[in-house]
PDB file of C-alpha atoms in Angstrom:
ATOM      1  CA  UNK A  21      27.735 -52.573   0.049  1.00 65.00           C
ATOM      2  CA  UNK A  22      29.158 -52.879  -3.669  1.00 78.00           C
ATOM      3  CA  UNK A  23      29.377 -56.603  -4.319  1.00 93.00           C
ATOM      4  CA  UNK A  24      31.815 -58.482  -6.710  1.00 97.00           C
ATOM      5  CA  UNK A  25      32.411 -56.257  -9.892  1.00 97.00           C
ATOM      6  CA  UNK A  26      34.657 -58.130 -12.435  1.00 97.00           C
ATOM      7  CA  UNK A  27      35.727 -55.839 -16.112  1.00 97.00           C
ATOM      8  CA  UNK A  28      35.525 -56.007 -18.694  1.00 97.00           C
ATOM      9  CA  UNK A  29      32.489 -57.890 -19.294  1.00 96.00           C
ATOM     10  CA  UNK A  30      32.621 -58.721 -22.790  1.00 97.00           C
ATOM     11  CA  UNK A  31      35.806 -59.676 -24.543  1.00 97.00           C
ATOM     12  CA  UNK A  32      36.770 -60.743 -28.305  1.00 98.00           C
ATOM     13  CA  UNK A  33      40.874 -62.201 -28.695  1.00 98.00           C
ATOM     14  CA  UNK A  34      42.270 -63.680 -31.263  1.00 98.00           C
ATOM     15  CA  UNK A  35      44.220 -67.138 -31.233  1.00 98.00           C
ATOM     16  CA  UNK A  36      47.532 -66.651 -29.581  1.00 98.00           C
ATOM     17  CA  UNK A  37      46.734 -62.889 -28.248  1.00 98.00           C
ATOM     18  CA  UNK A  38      46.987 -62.823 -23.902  1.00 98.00           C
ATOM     19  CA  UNK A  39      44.053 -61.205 -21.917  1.00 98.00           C
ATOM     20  CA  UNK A  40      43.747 -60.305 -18.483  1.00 98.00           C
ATOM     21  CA  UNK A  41      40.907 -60.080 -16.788  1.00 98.00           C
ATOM     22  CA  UNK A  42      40.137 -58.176 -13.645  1.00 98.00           C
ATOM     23  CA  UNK A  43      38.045 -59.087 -10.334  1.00 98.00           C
ATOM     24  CA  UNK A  44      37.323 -56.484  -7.441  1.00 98.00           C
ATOM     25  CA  UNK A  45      35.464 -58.773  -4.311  1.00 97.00           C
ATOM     26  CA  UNK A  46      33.781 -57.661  -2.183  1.00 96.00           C
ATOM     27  CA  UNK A  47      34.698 -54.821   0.854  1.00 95.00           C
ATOM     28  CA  UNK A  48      36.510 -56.417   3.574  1.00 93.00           C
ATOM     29  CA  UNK A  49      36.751 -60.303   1.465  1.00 93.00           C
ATOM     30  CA  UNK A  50      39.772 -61.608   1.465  1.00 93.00           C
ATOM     31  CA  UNK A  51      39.720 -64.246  -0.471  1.00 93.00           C
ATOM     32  CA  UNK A  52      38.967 -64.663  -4.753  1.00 96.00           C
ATOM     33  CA  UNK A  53      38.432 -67.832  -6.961  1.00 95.00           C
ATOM     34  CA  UNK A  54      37.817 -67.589 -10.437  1.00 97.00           C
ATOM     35  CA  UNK A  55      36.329 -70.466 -12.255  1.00 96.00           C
ATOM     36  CA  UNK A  56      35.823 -71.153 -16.183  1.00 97.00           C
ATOM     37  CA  UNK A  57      32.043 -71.783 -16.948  1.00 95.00           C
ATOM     38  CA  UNK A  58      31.444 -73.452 -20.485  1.00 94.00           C
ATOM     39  CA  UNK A  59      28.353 -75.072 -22.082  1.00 88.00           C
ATOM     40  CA  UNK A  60      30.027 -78.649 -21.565  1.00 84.00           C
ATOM     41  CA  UNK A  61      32.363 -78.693 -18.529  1.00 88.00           C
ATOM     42  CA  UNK A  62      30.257 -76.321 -16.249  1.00 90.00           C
ATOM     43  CA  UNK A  63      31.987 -74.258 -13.866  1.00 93.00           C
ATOM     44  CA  UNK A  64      35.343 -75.197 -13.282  1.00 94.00           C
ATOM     45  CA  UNK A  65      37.707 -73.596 -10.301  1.00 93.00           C
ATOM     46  CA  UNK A  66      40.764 -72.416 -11.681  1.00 96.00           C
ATOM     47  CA  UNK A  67      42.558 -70.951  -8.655  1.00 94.00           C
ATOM     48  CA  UNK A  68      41.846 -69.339  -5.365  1.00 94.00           C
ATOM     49  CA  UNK A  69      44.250 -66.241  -4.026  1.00 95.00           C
ATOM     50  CA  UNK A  70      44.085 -65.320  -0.286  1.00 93.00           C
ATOM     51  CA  UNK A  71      45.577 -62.048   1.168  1.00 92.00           C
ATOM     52  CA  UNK A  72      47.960 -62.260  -2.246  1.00 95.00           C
ATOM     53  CA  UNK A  73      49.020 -66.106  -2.012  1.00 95.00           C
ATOM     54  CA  UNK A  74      47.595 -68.716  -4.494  1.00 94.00           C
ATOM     55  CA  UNK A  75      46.500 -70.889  -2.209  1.00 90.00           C
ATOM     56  CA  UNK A  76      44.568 -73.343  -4.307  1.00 89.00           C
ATOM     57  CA  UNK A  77      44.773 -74.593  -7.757  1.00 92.00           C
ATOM     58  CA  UNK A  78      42.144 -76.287 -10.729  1.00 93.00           C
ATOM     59  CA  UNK A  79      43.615 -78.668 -13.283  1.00 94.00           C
ATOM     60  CA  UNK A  80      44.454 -76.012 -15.960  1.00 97.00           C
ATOM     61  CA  UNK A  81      47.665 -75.913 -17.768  1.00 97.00           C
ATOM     62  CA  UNK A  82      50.169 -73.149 -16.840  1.00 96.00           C
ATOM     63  CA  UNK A  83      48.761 -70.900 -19.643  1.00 98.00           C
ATOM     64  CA  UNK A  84      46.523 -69.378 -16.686  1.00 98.00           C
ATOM     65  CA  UNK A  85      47.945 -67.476 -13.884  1.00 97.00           C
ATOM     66  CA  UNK A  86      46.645 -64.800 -11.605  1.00 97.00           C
ATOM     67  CA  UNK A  87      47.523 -62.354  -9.027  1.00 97.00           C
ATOM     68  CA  UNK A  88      46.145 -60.854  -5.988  1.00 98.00           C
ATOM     69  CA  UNK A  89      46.958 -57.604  -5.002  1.00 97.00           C
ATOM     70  CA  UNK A  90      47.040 -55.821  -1.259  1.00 96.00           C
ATOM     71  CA  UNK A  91      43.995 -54.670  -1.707  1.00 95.00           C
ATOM     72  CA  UNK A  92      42.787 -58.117  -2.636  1.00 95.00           C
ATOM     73  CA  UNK A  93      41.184 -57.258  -6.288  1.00 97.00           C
ATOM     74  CA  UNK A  94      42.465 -60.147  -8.211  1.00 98.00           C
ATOM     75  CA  UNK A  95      43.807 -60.379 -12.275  1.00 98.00           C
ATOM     76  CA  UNK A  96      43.333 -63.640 -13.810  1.00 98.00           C
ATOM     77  CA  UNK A  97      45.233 -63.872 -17.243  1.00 98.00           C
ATOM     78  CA  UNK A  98      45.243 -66.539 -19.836  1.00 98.00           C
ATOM     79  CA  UNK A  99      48.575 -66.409 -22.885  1.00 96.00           C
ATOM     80  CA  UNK A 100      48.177 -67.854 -26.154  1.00 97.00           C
ATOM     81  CA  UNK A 101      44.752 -68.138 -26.159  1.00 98.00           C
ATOM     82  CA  UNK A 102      42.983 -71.100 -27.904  1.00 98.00           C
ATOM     83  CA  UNK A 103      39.902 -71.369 -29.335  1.00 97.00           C
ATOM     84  CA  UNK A 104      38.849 -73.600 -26.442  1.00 96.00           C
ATOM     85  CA  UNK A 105      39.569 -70.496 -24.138  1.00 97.00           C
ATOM     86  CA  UNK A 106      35.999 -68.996 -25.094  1.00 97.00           C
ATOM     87  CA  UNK A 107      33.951 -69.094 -22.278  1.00 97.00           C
ATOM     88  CA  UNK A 108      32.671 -67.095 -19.366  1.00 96.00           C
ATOM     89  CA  UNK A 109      35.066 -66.536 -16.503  1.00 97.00           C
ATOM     90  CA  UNK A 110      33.388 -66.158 -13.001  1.00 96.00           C
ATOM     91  CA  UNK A 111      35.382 -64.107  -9.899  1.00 96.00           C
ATOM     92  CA  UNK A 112      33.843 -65.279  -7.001  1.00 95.00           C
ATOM     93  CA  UNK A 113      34.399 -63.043  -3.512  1.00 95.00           C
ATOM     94  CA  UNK A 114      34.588 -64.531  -0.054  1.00 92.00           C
ATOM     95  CA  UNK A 115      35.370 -63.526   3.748  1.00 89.00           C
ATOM     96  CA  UNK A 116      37.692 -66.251   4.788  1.00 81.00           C
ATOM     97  CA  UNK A 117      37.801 -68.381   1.364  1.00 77.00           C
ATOM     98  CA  UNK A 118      35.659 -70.939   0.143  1.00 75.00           C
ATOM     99  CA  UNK A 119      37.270 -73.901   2.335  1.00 74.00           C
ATOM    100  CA  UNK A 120      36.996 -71.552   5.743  1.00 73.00           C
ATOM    101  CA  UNK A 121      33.344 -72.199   5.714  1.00 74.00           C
ATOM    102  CA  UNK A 122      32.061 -69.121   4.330  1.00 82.00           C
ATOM    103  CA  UNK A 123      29.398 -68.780   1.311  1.00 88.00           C
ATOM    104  CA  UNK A 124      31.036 -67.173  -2.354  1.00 91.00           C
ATOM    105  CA  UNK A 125      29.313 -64.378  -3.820  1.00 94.00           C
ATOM    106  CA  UNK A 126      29.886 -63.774  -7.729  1.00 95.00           C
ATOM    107  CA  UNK A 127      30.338 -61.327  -9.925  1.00 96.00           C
ATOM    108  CA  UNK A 128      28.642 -60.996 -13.512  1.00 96.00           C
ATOM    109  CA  UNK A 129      31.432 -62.464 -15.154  1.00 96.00           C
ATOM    110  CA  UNK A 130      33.643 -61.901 -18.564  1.00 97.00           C
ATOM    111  CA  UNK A 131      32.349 -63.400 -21.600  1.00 97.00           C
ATOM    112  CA  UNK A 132      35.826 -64.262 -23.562  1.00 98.00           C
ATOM    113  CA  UNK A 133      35.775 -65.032 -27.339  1.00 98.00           C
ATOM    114  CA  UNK A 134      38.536 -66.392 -28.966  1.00 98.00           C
ATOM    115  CA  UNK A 135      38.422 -66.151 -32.566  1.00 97.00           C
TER     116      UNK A 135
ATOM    117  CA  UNK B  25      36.119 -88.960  -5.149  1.00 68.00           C
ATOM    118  CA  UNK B  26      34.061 -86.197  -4.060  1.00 78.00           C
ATOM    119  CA  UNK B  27      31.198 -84.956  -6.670  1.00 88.00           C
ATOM    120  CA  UNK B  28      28.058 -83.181  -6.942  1.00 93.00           C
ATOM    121  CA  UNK B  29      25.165 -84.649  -9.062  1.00 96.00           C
ATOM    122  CA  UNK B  30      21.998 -82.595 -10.102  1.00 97.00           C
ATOM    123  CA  UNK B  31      20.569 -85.994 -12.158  1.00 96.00           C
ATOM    124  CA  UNK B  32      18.223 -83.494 -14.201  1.00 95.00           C
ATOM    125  CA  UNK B  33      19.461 -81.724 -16.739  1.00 95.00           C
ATOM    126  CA  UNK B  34      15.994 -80.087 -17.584  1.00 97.00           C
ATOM    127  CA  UNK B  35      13.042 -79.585 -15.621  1.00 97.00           C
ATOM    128  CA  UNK B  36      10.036 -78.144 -17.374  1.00 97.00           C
ATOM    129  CA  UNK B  37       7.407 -76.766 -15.119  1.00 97.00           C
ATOM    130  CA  UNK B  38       3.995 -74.278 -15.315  1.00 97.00           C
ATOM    131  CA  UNK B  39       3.709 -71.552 -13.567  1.00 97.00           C
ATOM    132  CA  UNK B  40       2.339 -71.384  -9.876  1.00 97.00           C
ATOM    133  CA  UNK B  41       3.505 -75.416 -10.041  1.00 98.00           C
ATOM    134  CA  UNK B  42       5.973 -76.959  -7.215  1.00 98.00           C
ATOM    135  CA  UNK B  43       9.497 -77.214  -7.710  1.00 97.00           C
ATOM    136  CA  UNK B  44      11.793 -79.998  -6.463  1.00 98.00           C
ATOM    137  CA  UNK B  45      15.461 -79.158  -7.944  1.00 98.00           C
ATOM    138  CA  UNK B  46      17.375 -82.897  -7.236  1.00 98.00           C
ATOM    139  CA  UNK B  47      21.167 -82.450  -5.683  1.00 97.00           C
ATOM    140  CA  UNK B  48      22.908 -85.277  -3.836  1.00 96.00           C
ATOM    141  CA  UNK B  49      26.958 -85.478  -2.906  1.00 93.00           C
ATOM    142  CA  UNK B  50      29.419 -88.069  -2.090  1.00 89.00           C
ATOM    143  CA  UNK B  51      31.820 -86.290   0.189  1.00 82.00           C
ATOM    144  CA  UNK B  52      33.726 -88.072   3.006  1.00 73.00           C
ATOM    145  CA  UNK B  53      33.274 -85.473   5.608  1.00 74.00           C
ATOM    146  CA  UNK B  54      30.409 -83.049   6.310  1.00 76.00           C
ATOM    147  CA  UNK B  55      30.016 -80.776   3.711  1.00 86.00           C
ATOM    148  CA  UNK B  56      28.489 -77.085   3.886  1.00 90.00           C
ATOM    149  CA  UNK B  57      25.971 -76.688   0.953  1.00 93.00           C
ATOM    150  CA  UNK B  58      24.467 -73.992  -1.253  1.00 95.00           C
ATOM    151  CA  UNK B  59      22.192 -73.504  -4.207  1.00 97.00           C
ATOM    152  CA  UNK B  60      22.969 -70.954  -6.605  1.00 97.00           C
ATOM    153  CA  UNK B  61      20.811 -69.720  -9.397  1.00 98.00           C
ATOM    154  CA  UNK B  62      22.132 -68.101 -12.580  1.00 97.00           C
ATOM    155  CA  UNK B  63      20.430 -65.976 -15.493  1.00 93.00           C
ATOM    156  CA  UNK B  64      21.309 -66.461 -18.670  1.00 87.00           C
ATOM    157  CA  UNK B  65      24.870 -64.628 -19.347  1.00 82.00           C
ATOM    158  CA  UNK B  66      24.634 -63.398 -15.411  1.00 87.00           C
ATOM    159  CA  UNK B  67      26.855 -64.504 -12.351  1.00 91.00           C
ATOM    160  CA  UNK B  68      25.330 -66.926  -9.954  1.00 95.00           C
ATOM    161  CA  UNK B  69      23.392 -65.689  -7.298  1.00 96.00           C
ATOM    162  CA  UNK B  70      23.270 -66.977  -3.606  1.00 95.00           C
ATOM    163  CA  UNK B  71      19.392 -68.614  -3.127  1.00 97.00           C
ATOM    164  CA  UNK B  72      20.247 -70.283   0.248  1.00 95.00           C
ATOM    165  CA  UNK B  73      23.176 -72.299   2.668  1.00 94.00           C
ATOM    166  CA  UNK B  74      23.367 -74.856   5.293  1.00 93.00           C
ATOM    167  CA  UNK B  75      26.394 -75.151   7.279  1.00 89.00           C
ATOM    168  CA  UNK B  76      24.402 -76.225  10.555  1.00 85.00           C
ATOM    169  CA  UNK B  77      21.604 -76.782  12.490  1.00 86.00           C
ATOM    170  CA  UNK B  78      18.283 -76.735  11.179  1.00 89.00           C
ATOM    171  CA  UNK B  79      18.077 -79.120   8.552  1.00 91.00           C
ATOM    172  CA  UNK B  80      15.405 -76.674   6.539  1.00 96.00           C
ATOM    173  CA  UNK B  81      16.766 -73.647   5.566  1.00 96.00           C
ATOM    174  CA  UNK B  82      14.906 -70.731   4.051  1.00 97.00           C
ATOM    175  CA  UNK B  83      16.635 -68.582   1.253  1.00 97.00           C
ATOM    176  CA  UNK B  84      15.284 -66.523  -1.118  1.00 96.00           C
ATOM    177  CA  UNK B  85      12.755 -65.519  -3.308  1.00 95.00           C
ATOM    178  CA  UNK B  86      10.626 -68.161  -1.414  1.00 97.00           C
ATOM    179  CA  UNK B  87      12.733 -71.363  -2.211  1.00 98.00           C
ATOM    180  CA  UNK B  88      13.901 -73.413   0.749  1.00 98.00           C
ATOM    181  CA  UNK B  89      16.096 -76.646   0.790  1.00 98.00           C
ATOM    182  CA  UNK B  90      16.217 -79.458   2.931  1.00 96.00           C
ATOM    183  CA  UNK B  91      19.419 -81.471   3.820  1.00 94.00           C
ATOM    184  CA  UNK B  92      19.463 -85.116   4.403  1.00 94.00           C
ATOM    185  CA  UNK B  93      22.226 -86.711   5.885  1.00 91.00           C
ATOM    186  CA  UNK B  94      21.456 -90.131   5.628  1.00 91.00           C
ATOM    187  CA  UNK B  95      20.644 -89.436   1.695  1.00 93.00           C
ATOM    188  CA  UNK B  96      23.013 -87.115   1.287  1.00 93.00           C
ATOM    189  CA  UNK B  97      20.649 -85.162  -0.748  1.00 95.00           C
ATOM    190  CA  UNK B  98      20.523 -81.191  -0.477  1.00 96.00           C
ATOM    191  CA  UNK B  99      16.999 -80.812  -2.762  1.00 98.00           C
ATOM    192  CA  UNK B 100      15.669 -77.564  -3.252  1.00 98.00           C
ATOM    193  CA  UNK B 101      11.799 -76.964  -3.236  1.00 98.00           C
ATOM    194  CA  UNK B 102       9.437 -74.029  -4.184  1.00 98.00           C
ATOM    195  CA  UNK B 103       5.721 -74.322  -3.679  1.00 97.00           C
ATOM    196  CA  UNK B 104       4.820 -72.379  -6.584  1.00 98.00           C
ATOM    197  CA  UNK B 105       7.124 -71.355  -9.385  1.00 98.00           C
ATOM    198  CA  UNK B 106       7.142 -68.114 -11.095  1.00 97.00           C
ATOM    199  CA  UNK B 107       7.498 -67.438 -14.768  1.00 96.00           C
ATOM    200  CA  UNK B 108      10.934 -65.282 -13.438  1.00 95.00           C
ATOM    201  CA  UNK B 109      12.544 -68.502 -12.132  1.00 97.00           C
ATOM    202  CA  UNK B 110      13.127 -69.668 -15.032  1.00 97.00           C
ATOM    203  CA  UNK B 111      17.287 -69.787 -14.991  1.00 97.00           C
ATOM    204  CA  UNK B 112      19.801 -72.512 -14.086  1.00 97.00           C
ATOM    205  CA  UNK B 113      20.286 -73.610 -10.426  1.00 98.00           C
ATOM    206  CA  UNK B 114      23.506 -75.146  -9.313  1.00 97.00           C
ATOM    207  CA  UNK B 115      23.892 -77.297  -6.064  1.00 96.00           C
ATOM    208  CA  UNK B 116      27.443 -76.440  -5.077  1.00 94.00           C
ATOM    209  CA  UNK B 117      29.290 -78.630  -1.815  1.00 90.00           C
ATOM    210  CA  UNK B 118      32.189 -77.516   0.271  1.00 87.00           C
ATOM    211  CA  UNK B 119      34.589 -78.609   3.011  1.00 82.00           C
ATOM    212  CA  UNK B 120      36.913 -77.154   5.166  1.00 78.00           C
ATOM    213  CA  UNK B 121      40.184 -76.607   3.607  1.00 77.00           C
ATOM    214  CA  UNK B 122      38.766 -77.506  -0.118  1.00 79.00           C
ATOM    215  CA  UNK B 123      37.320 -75.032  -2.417  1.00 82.00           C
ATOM    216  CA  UNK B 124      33.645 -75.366  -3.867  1.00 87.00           C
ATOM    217  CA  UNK B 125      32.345 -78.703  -6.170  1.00 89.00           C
ATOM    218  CA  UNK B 126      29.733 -77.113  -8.232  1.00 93.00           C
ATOM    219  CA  UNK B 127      26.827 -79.750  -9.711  1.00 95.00           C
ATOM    220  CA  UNK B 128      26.199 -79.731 -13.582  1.00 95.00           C
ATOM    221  CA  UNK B 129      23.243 -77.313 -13.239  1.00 96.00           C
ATOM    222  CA  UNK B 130      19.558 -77.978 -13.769  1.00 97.00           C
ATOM    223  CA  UNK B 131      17.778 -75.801 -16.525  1.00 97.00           C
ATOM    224  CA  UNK B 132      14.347 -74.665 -15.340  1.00 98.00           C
ATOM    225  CA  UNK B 133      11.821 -73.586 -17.896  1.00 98.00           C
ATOM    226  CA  UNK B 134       8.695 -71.942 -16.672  1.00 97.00           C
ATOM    227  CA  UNK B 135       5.215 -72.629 -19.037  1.00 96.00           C
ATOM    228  CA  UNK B 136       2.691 -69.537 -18.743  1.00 91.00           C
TER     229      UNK B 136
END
């Protein structure tokens, strides 16, 4: 079974450019969070989508959105990117969602530098 | 408020030594809890869960965790470390209807 395979890996933007990033969970997992991991905050959860529906939100401004689509791979993307945006950016895959009692599994992650 | 605390930051160990990776929680309800163990520049990895029952669980690469209610303490153990363990571990905490709280992380460093 594939497991959670997020692209690119390795990203360099400059200030005020807009990147997406993309997510494919697991076979069969319906439900994706991605979360911001950075050397001071740790990993913080920026949203969770279930069968296409945001269904839970972090505390980040409206600069980042995402998507889920039918086939539940997910797109996160961040506009007008500041230099606070670098970081790495973690797509985790679960059955029923995090809050339905069911473990996450990650993928590698997309290391995003904003220059 | 709900958190996750891993209260070291650093843990320093030598090979073929015992591991005890601190986590404790302050939730209001009964939480389901994980440890997760990242490489540098990697996604986390899955080591172990509890969601019931047995209060020792076994995960792997030969760690185990125990959960203690009345500490609310989820501390993962390893009888004898191997220079490859040497990543960061993260307790993470859930409830029903909330996702994940993920600790701060504890950075283990293995000595040959």
């Amino acid at each position: 079974k594939a497991g959670v395979t997020q692209t690119p890996r390795y990203l360099i933007k400059t200030r005020g450019q807009q990147v997406t990033l993309s997510c494919s969970p697991i076979s069969g997992h319906r439900s994706v969070s991605w979360y911001q991991q950075t050397p001071g905050q740790g990993l913080q959860f920026l949203f969770e989508y279930f069968s296409e529906t945001q269904r839970n939100k972090g505390n980040f401004p409206g600069r980042f959105s995402g998507r889920q689509f039918s086939n539940s791979r997910s797109e996160m993307n961040v506009s007008t990117l500041e230099l606070g945006d670098s970081a790495l950016y973690l797509c985790a895959s679960s059955l029923v969602g995090q809050g339905g009692g069911t473990e996450a599994f990650f993928g590698q992650g997309t290391r995003l530098t904003v220059v | 408020a709900q958190s996750v605390t891993q209260p070291d930051i650093h843990i320093t160990v030598s090979e073929g030594a015992s591991l005890e990776l601190r986590c404790n929680y302050s939730y209001g309800a009964t939480p389901y809890l994980f440890w997760y163990v990242q490489s540098p520049g990697q996604g986390l990895q899955l080591l172990l869960k509890y969601f019931s029952g047995d209060t020792l669980v076994q995960g792997i690469k030969g760690f185990e965790a125990e959960f203690k209610r009345s500490q609310s303490s989820f501390n993962l153990r390893k009888p004898s470390v191997h220079w490859s363990d040497a990543a960061e571990y993260f307790c993470a905490v859930g409830v029903y209807g909330q996702n994940f709280v993920f600790g701060p992380g504890t950075r283990l460093s293995v000595l040959p």
